Coordinates of C-alpha atoms in Angstrom, one line a residue:
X757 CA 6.1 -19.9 15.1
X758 CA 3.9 -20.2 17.8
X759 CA 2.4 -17.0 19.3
X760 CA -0.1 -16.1 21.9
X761 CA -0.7 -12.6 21.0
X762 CA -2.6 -11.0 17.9
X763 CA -0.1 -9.5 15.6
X764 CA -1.7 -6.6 13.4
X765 CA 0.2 -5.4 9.8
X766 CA 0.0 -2.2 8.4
X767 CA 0.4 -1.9 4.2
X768 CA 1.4 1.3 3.2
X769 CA 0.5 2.8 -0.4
X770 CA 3.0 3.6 -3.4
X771 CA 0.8 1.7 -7.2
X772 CA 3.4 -0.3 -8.5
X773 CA 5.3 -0.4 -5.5
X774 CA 2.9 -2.5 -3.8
X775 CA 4.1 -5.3 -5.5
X776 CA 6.8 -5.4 -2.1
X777 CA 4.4 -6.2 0.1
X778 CA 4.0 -9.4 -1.8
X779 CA 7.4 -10.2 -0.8
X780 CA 7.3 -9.3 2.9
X781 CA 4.2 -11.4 3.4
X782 CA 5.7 -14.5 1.6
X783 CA 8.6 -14.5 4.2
X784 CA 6.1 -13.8 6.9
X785 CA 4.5 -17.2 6.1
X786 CA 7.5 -19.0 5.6
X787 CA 8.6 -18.1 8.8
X788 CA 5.0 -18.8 10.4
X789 CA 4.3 -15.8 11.8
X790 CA 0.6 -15.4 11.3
X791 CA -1.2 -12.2 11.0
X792 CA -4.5 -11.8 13.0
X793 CA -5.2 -8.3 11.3
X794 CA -4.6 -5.9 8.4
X795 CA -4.8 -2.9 7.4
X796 CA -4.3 -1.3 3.9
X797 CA -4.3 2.1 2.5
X798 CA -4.2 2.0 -1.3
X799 CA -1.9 -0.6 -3.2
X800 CA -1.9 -1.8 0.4
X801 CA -5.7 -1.9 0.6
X802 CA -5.0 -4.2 -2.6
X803 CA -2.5 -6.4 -1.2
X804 CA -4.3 -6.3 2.0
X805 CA -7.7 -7.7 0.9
X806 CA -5.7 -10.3 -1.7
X807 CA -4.0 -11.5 1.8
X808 CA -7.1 -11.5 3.8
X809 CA -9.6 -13.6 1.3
X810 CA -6.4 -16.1 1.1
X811 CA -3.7 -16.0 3.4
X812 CA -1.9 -17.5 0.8
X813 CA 0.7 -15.1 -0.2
X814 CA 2.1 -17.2 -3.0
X815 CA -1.4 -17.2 -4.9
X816 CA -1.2 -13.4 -4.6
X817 CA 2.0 -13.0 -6.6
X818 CA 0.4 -15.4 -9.4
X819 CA -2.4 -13.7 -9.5
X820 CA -0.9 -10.1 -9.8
X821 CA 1.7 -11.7 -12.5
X822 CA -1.3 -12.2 -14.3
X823 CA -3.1 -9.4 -13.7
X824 CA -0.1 -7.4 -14.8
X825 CA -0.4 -9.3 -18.6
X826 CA -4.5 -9.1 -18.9
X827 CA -5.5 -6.9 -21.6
X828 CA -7.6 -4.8 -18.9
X829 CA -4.6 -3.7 -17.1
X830 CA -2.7 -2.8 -20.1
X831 CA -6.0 -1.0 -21.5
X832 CA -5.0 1.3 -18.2
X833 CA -2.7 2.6 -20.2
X834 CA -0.1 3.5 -16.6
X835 CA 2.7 2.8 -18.8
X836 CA 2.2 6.0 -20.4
X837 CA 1.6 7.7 -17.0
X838 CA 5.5 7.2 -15.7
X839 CA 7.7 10.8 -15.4
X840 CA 10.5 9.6 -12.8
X841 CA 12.7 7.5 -15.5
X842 CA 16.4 9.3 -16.2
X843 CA 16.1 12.3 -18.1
X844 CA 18.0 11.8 -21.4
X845 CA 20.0 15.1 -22.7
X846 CA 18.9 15.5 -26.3
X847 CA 16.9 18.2 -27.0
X848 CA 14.6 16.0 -28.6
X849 CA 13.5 14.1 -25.4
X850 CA 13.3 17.5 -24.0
X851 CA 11.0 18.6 -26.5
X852 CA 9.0 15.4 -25.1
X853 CA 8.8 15.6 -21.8
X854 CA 7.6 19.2 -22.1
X855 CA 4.8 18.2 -24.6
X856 CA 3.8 15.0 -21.8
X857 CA 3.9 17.5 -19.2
X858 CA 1.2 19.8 -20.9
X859 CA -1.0 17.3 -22.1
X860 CA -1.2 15.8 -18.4
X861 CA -1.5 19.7 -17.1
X862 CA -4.4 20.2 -19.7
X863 CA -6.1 17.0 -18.6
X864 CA -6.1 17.6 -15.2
X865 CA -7.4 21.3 -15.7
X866 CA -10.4 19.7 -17.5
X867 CA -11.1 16.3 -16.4
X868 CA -11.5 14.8 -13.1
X869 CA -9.3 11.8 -14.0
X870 CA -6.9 10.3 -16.5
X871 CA -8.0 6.8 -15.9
X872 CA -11.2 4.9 -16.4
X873 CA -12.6 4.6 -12.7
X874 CA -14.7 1.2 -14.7
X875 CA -11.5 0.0 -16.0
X876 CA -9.6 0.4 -12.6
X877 CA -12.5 -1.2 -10.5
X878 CA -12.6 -4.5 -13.4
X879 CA -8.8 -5.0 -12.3
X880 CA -9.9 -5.1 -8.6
X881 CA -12.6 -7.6 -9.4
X882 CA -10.2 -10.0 -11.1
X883 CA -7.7 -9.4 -8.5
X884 CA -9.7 -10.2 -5.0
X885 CA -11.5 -13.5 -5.0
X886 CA -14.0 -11.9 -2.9
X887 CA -16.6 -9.3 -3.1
X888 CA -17.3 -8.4 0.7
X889 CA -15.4 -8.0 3.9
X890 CA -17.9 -11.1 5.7
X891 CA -16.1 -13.4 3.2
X892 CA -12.4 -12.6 4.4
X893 CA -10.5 -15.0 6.6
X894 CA -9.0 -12.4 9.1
X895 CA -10.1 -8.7 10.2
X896 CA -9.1 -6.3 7.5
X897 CA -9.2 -2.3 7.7
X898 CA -9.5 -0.3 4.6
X899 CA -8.5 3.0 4.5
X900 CA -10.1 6.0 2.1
X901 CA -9.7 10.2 2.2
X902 CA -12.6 12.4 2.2
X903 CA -11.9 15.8 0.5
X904 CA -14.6 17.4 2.0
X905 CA -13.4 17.1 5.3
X906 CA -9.5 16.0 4.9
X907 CA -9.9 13.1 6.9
X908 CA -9.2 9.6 6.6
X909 CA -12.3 6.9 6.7
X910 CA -11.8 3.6 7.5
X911 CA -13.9 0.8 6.3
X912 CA -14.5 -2.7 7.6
X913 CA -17.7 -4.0 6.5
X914 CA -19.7 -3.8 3.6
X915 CA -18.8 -4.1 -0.5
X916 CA -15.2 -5.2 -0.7
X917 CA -14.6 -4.1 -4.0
X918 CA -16.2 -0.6 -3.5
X919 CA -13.9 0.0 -0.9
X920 CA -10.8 -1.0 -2.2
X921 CA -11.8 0.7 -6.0
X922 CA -11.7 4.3 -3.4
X923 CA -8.6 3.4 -1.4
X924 CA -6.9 3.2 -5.0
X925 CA -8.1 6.0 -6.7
X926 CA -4.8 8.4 -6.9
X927 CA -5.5 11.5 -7.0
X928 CA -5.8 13.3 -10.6
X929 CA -5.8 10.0 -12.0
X930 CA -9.2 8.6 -11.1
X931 CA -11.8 10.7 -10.4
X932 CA -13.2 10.6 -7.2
X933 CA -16.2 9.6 -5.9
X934 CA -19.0 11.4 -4.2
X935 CA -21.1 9.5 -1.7
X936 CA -23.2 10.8 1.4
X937 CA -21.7 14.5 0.8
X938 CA -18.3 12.8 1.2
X939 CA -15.7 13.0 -1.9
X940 CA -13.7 9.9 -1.6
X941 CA -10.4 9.1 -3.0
X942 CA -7.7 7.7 -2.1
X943 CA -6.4 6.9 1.0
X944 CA -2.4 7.6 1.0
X945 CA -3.2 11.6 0.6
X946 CA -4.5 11.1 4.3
X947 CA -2.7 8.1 5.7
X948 CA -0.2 7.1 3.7
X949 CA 0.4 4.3 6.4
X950 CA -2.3 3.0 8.0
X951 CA -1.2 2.0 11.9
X952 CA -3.8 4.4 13.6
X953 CA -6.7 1.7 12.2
X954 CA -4.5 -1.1 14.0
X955 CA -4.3 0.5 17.4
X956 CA -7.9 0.8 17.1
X957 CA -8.3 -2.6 16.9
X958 CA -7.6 -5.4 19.3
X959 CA -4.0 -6.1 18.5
X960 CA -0.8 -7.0 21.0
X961 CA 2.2 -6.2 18.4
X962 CA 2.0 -4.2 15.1
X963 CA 3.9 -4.4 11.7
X964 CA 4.3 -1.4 9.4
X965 CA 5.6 -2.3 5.7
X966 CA 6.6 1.1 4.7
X967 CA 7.4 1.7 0.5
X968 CA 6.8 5.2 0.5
X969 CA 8.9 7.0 -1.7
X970 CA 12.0 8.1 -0.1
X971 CA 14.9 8.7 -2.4
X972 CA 15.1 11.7 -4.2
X973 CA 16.8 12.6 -7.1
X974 CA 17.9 16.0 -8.2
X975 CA 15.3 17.3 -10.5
X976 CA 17.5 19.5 -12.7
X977 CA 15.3 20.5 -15.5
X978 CA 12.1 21.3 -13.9
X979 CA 8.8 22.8 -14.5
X980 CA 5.7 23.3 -12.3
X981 CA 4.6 19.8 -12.3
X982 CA 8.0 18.9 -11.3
X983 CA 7.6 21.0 -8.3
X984 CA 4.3 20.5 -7.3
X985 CA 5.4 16.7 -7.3
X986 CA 8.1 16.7 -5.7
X987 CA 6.5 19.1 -2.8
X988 CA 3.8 16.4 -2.5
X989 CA 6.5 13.8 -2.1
X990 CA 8.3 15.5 0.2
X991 CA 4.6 15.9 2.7
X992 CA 4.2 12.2 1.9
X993 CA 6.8 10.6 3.3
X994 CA 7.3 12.7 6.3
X995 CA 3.7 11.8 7.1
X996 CA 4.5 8.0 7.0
X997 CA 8.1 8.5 8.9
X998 CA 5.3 10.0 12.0
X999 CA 2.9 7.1 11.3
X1000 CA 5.8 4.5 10.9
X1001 CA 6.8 5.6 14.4
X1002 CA 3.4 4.5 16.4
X1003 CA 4.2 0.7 14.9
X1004 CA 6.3 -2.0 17.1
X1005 CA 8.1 -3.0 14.1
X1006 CA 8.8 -1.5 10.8
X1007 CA 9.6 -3.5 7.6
X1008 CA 11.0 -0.9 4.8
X1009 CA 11.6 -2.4 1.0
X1010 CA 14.0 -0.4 -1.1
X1011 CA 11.6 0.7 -3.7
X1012 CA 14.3 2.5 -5.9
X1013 CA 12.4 5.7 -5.6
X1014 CA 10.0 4.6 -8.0
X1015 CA 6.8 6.4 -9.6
X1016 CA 3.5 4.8 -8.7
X1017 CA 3.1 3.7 -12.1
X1018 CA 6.5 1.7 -12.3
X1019 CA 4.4 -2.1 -13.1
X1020 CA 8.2 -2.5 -15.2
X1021 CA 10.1 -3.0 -11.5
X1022 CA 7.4 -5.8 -10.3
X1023 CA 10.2 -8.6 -10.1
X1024 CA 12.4 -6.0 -7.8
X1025 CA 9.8 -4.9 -5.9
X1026 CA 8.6 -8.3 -4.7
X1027 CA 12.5 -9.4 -4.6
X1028 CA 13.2 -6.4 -2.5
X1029 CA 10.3 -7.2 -0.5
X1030 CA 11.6 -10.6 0.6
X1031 CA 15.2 -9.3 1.2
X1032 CA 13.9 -6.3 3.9
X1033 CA 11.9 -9.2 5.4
X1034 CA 14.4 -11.6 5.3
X1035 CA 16.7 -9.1 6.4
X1036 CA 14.8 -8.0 9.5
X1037 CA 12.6 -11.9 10.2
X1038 CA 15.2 -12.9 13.0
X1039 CA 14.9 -9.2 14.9
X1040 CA 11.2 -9.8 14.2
X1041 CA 11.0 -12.7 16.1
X1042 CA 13.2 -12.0 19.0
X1043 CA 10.9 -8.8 19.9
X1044 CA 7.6 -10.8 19.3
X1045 CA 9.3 -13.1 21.8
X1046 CA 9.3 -10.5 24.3
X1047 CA 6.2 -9.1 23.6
X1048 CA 4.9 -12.5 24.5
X1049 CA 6.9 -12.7 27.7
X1050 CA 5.6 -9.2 28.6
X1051 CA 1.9 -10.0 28.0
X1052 CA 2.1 -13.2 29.7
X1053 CA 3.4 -11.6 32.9
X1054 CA 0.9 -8.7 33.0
X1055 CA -1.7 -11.4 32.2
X1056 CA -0.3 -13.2 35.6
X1057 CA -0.3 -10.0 37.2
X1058 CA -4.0 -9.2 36.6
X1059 CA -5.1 -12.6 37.7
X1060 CA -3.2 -12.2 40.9
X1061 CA -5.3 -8.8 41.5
X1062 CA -9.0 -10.3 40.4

Protein backbone atom coordinates (compact mmCIF):
# COMPACT_ATOMS: atom_id res chain seq x y z
CA UNK A 1 0.00 0.00 0.00
CA UNK A 2 1.45 3.03 -0.99
CA UNK A 3 1.35 5.97 1.51
CA UNK A 4 2.70 9.39 1.72
CA UNK A 5 2.36 10.02 5.24
CA UNK A 6 4.41 8.55 8.42
CA UNK A 7 2.22 6.17 10.23
CA UNK A 8 3.33 5.78 14.04
CA UNK A 9 2.14 2.43 16.22
CA UNK A 10 1.63 2.30 19.68
CA UNK A 11 2.26 -1.40 21.63
CA UNK A 12 0.59 -1.54 24.78
CA UNK A 13 1.81 -3.83 27.79
CA UNK A 14 0.03 -7.09 29.19
CA UNK A 15 3.59 -10.23 29.53
CA UNK A 16 2.23 -12.96 27.92
CA UNK A 17 -0.28 -11.14 26.14
CA UNK A 18 2.12 -9.46 24.06
CA UNK A 19 2.36 -12.27 22.01
CA UNK A 20 -0.93 -10.41 19.99
CA UNK A 21 0.95 -7.85 18.77
CA UNK A 22 2.90 -10.45 16.88
CA UNK A 23 -0.27 -11.07 15.03
CA UNK A 24 -1.37 -7.54 14.32
CA UNK A 25 2.00 -6.61 12.84
CA UNK A 26 2.09 -9.74 10.57
CA UNK A 27 -1.26 -8.54 8.95
CA UNK A 28 0.13 -5.06 8.85
CA UNK A 29 2.89 -6.32 6.50
CA UNK A 30 0.80 -8.49 4.53
CA UNK A 31 -1.22 -5.78 3.79
CA UNK A 32 1.83 -3.34 3.21
CA UNK A 33 1.13 -0.88 5.43
CA UNK A 34 4.54 0.19 6.68
CA UNK A 35 5.22 1.64 9.96
CA UNK A 36 7.63 4.71 10.15
CA UNK A 37 7.54 4.66 14.08
CA UNK A 38 7.00 2.74 17.30
CA UNK A 39 6.53 2.97 20.42
CA UNK A 40 6.39 0.21 23.28
CA UNK A 41 5.70 0.15 26.83
CA UNK A 42 6.61 -3.16 28.36
CA UNK A 43 5.81 -6.55 26.41
CA UNK A 44 5.25 -3.84 23.77
CA UNK A 45 8.74 -2.31 24.32
CA UNK A 46 9.63 -6.20 23.51
CA UNK A 47 7.67 -6.55 20.44
CA UNK A 48 8.43 -3.07 19.61
CA UNK A 49 12.34 -3.36 19.46
CA UNK A 50 11.96 -7.14 17.89
CA UNK A 51 9.89 -5.18 14.99
CA UNK A 52 12.19 -2.30 14.78
CA UNK A 53 15.79 -4.28 14.44
CA UNK A 54 13.78 -6.44 11.67
CA UNK A 55 10.64 -5.39 10.30
CA UNK A 56 10.16 -8.77 9.73
CA UNK A 57 7.31 -9.77 11.77
CA UNK A 58 7.36 -13.41 10.76
CA UNK A 59 11.10 -13.84 12.30
CA UNK A 60 9.59 -12.35 15.48
CA UNK A 61 7.07 -15.09 16.08
CA UNK A 62 9.96 -17.76 15.48
CA UNK A 63 11.98 -16.33 17.58
CA UNK A 64 9.55 -15.90 20.55
CA UNK A 65 8.43 -19.73 19.75
CA UNK A 66 11.78 -20.40 20.64
CA UNK A 67 12.36 -18.25 23.27
CA UNK A 68 9.22 -19.61 24.84
CA UNK A 69 11.08 -23.47 24.88
CA UNK A 70 14.83 -22.18 25.94
CA UNK A 71 15.77 -23.45 29.24
CA UNK A 72 16.28 -19.61 30.40
CA UNK A 73 12.78 -18.75 29.97
CA UNK A 74 11.47 -21.75 31.70
CA UNK A 75 14.34 -21.19 34.54
CA UNK A 76 11.83 -17.86 34.95
CA UNK A 77 9.85 -19.99 36.59
CA UNK A 78 6.24 -17.54 35.30
CA UNK A 79 4.45 -20.70 35.10
CA UNK A 80 4.27 -20.79 38.66
CA UNK A 81 3.43 -17.05 38.89
CA UNK A 82 -0.26 -17.42 37.17
CA UNK A 83 -3.47 -16.77 39.76
CA UNK A 84 -6.32 -15.89 37.06
CA UNK A 85 -7.03 -19.80 35.94
CA UNK A 86 -10.82 -21.07 37.15
CA UNK A 87 -10.94 -21.66 40.62
CA UNK A 88 -11.70 -25.36 41.23
CA UNK A 89 -14.31 -26.09 44.27
CA UNK A 90 -12.50 -28.70 46.42
CA UNK A 91 -11.31 -27.64 49.48
CA UNK A 92 -8.15 -28.99 48.63
CA UNK A 93 -7.32 -26.45 45.77
CA UNK A 94 -8.54 -24.04 48.29
CA UNK A 95 -6.17 -25.00 50.72
CA UNK A 96 -3.69 -24.19 47.72
CA UNK A 97 -4.43 -21.10 46.54
CA UNK A 98 -4.41 -19.78 50.06
CA UNK A 99 -0.85 -21.31 50.79
CA UNK A 100 0.31 -19.56 46.91
CA UNK A 101 -1.20 -16.45 48.02
CA UNK A 102 0.91 -16.23 51.31
CA UNK A 103 4.01 -17.27 50.06
CA UNK A 104 3.81 -14.54 47.25
CA UNK A 105 2.53 -11.96 50.16
CA UNK A 106 5.67 -12.99 52.26
CA UNK A 107 7.93 -12.48 49.31
CA UNK A 108 6.91 -9.35 48.36
CA UNK A 109 7.04 -8.11 52.12
CA UNK A 110 10.72 -9.11 52.03
CA UNK A 111 12.20 -9.04 48.67
CA UNK A 112 12.17 -6.57 46.08
CA UNK A 113 11.38 -9.11 43.30
CA UNK A 114 10.27 -12.69 42.63
CA UNK A 115 12.21 -12.95 39.45
CA UNK A 116 15.88 -12.87 38.59
CA UNK A 117 16.34 -9.27 37.06
CA UNK A 118 19.80 -11.42 35.23
CA UNK A 119 17.55 -14.06 34.18
CA UNK A 120 14.93 -11.63 32.67
CA UNK A 121 17.48 -9.30 30.96
CA UNK A 122 19.39 -12.91 29.28
CA UNK A 123 15.86 -13.54 27.62
CA UNK A 124 15.91 -9.90 26.14
CA UNK A 125 19.36 -10.49 24.86
CA UNK A 126 18.34 -13.64 22.91
CA UNK A 127 15.17 -12.04 21.94
CA UNK A 128 16.46 -8.60 20.13
CA UNK A 129 19.13 -9.06 17.52
CA UNK A 130 20.37 -5.75 18.56
CA UNK A 131 21.99 -4.15 21.46
CA UNK A 132 21.40 -0.27 20.74
CA UNK A 133 18.66 2.00 19.40
CA UNK A 134 21.46 3.34 16.40
CA UNK A 135 21.25 -0.25 15.10
CA UNK A 136 17.25 -0.24 14.57
CA UNK A 137 15.77 0.23 11.16
CA UNK A 138 12.91 2.71 12.13
CA UNK A 139 12.49 5.28 15.13
CA UNK A 140 11.50 3.42 18.20
CA UNK A 141 10.29 4.95 21.69
CA UNK A 142 10.63 3.01 24.84
CA UNK A 143 8.74 3.72 27.62
CA UNK A 144 9.84 3.23 31.59
CA UNK A 145 8.13 4.54 35.18
CA UNK A 146 10.09 6.34 37.71
CA UNK A 147 8.78 5.75 41.23
CA UNK A 148 10.32 8.59 42.59
CA UNK A 149 8.55 10.92 40.74
CA UNK A 150 5.42 8.81 39.18
CA UNK A 151 6.18 9.64 35.76
CA UNK A 152 6.72 8.03 32.70
CA UNK A 153 10.44 8.28 30.83
CA UNK A 154 10.82 7.75 27.52
CA UNK A 155 13.86 6.48 25.89
CA UNK A 156 15.22 6.65 22.39
CA UNK A 157 18.93 6.37 22.29
CA UNK A 158 21.37 4.64 24.10
CA UNK A 159 21.68 0.70 25.35
CA UNK A 160 18.78 -1.19 23.84
CA UNK A 161 18.73 -3.89 26.08
CA UNK A 162 18.92 -1.73 29.29
CA UNK A 163 15.98 -0.07 28.27
CA UNK A 164 13.82 -2.65 27.28
CA UNK A 165 15.11 -5.04 30.61
CA UNK A 166 13.22 -1.58 32.62
CA UNK A 167 10.25 -1.28 30.45
CA UNK A 168 9.63 -5.07 31.44
CA UNK A 169 10.19 -5.18 34.93
CA UNK A 170 6.50 -5.73 36.44
CA UNK A 171 6.25 -4.49 39.36
CA UNK A 172 6.77 -6.92 42.55
CA UNK A 173 8.21 -9.22 40.24
CA UNK A 174 11.54 -7.72 39.29
CA UNK A 175 13.06 -5.52 41.30
CA UNK A 176 13.52 -2.21 40.17
CA UNK A 177 16.30 -0.41 39.30
CA UNK A 178 17.84 2.76 40.68
CA UNK A 179 19.76 4.99 38.39
CA UNK A 180 20.48 8.89 38.68
CA UNK A 181 18.07 9.10 41.92
CA UNK A 182 15.35 7.69 39.55
CA UNK A 183 13.75 4.08 40.51
CA UNK A 184 12.82 2.55 37.23
CA UNK A 185 10.40 -0.09 36.52
CA UNK A 186 8.17 -0.76 34.41
CA UNK A 187 6.45 1.24 32.09
CA UNK A 188 2.55 0.04 31.90
CA UNK A 189 2.15 1.32 35.82
CA UNK A 190 2.61 4.84 34.06
CA UNK A 191 1.55 4.40 30.55
CA UNK A 192 0.03 1.42 29.92
CA UNK A 193 -0.25 2.63 26.22
CA UNK A 194 2.20 4.56 24.89
CA UNK A 195 0.49 7.21 22.11
CA UNK A 196 1.71 10.39 24.11
CA UNK A 197 5.54 9.27 22.83
CA UNK A 198 3.97 9.19 19.20
CA UNK A 199 2.43 12.64 19.13
CA UNK A 200 5.74 13.69 20.20
CA UNK A 201 7.22 12.56 17.30
CA UNK A 202 6.81 13.43 13.68
CA UNK A 203 4.03 11.20 12.73
CA UNK A 204 0.67 11.90 10.33
CA UNK A 205 -1.61 8.87 11.57
CA UNK A 206 -1.25 6.77 14.75
CA UNK A 207 -2.03 3.05 15.64
CA UNK A 208 -2.76 1.91 19.16
CA UNK A 209 -2.82 -2.05 19.68
CA UNK A 210 -4.48 -2.15 22.91
CA UNK A 211 -4.35 -5.87 25.09
CA UNK A 212 -4.95 -4.56 28.29
CA UNK A 213 -6.86 -6.57 30.42
CA UNK A 214 -10.46 -5.90 30.15
CA UNK A 215 -12.71 -8.72 31.07
CA UNK A 216 -13.41 -9.39 34.42
CA UNK A 217 -14.53 -12.27 36.16
CA UNK A 218 -16.32 -12.42 39.41
CA UNK A 219 -13.77 -13.07 42.00
CA UNK A 220 -15.91 -15.06 44.50
CA UNK A 221 -13.50 -16.35 47.02
CA UNK A 222 -11.27 -13.52 47.59
CA UNK A 223 -8.59 -12.38 49.86
CA UNK A 224 -6.44 -9.10 49.95
CA UNK A 225 -4.32 -9.91 47.08
CA UNK A 226 -7.43 -10.57 45.16
CA UNK A 227 -8.49 -7.11 45.84
CA UNK A 228 -5.51 -5.24 45.64
CA UNK A 229 -5.30 -6.95 42.08
CA UNK A 230 -8.23 -6.53 40.85
CA UNK A 231 -8.26 -2.56 42.10
CA UNK A 232 -5.02 -2.26 40.05
CA UNK A 233 -6.73 -3.81 37.04
CA UNK A 234 -9.46 -1.85 37.29
CA UNK A 235 -6.91 1.76 37.30
CA UNK A 236 -5.14 0.00 34.41
CA UNK A 237 -7.32 -0.25 31.94
CA UNK A 238 -9.29 2.89 32.41
CA UNK A 239 -5.81 4.55 31.95
CA UNK A 240 -5.33 2.93 28.43
CA UNK A 241 -9.34 3.48 27.41
CA UNK A 242 -8.04 7.70 27.98
CA UNK A 243 -4.68 6.88 26.14
CA UNK A 244 -6.39 4.66 23.44
CA UNK A 245 -8.56 7.67 22.75
CA UNK A 246 -5.63 10.36 21.61
CA UNK A 247 -4.77 7.50 18.74
CA UNK A 248 -6.38 7.68 14.98
CA UNK A 249 -6.95 4.06 15.06
CA UNK A 250 -7.21 1.45 17.62
CA UNK A 251 -6.47 -2.27 17.08
CA UNK A 252 -7.96 -4.34 20.30
CA UNK A 253 -6.99 -8.32 20.38
CA UNK A 254 -9.34 -10.37 22.59
CA UNK A 255 -6.79 -11.42 25.15
CA UNK A 256 -9.28 -13.64 27.14
CA UNK A 257 -8.65 -11.67 30.22
CA UNK A 258 -5.49 -13.27 30.74
CA UNK A 259 -2.76 -12.92 33.61
CA UNK A 260 0.47 -11.44 32.46
CA UNK A 261 2.09 -14.72 32.99
CA UNK A 262 -0.26 -16.73 30.65
CA UNK A 263 3.00 -17.97 28.05
CA UNK A 264 0.20 -21.29 27.87
CA UNK A 265 -2.31 -18.87 25.49
CA UNK A 266 0.74 -17.84 22.99
CA UNK A 267 -1.00 -19.63 19.84
CA UNK A 268 -4.39 -17.48 20.82
CA UNK A 269 -2.82 -14.60 21.47
CA UNK A 270 -0.93 -14.25 18.22
CA UNK A 271 -4.23 -15.97 16.38
CA UNK A 272 -6.37 -13.33 18.02
CA UNK A 273 -3.97 -10.76 17.07
CA UNK A 274 -4.36 -11.42 13.35
CA UNK A 275 -8.17 -11.77 13.53
CA UNK A 276 -8.67 -7.96 15.31
CA UNK A 277 -6.22 -6.94 12.52
CA UNK A 278 -7.80 -8.68 9.94
CA UNK A 279 -10.90 -7.68 11.23
CA UNK A 280 -10.33 -4.01 11.32
CA UNK A 281 -7.19 -3.93 7.93
CA UNK A 282 -9.98 -2.79 5.36
CA UNK A 283 -11.44 0.30 7.90
CA UNK A 284 -7.66 0.81 8.40
CA UNK A 285 -7.06 1.53 5.01
CA UNK A 286 -9.96 3.53 4.01
CA UNK A 287 -9.10 6.18 6.98
CA UNK A 288 -5.36 6.21 6.04
CA UNK A 289 -6.78 7.02 2.59
CA UNK A 290 -8.26 9.98 3.84
CA UNK A 291 -5.68 11.00 5.97
CA UNK A 292 -3.63 11.06 2.84
CA UNK A 293 -6.23 13.11 0.88
CA UNK A 294 -6.35 15.55 3.86
CA UNK A 295 -2.61 16.11 4.17
CA UNK A 296 -2.14 16.43 0.54
CA UNK A 297 -4.65 19.21 0.38
CA UNK A 298 -3.36 21.15 3.36
CA UNK A 299 0.09 20.53 1.84
CA UNK A 300 -1.50 22.37 -1.43
CA UNK A 301 -2.94 24.84 0.71
CA UNK A 302 0.34 25.93 2.38
CA UNK A 303 2.17 26.16 -0.87
CA UNK A 304 -0.50 28.39 -2.22
CA UNK A 305 0.16 30.80 0.89
CA UNK A 306 4.34 30.64 0.72
Amino acid sequence: MSKSLKIGLALGGGGARGAAHIGVLQVLHDYGISIDSIAGTSAGAIMGAMYAATLDPYWMEERYRDMLASEEFKSMGTRRLKRDGKELGSIISQIGKIAKDKLILNLTMTRKGIIDRDKLEATIRYLLPVRTFKELKIHLSVVSTDLNSGTGIQYTTGNLIDVVVQSSSIPGYVRPILQDNQLLMDGGVSTPLPINSLLKSEVDFTIAVDISRKKMRNLGNLNMLDILARSDQIQSVHLADELAKKADFIISPDVKGAHWSSFQYTNEFIENGRIAAEEKIEDLKKKITRHQTRQYQFRQWLRSKI
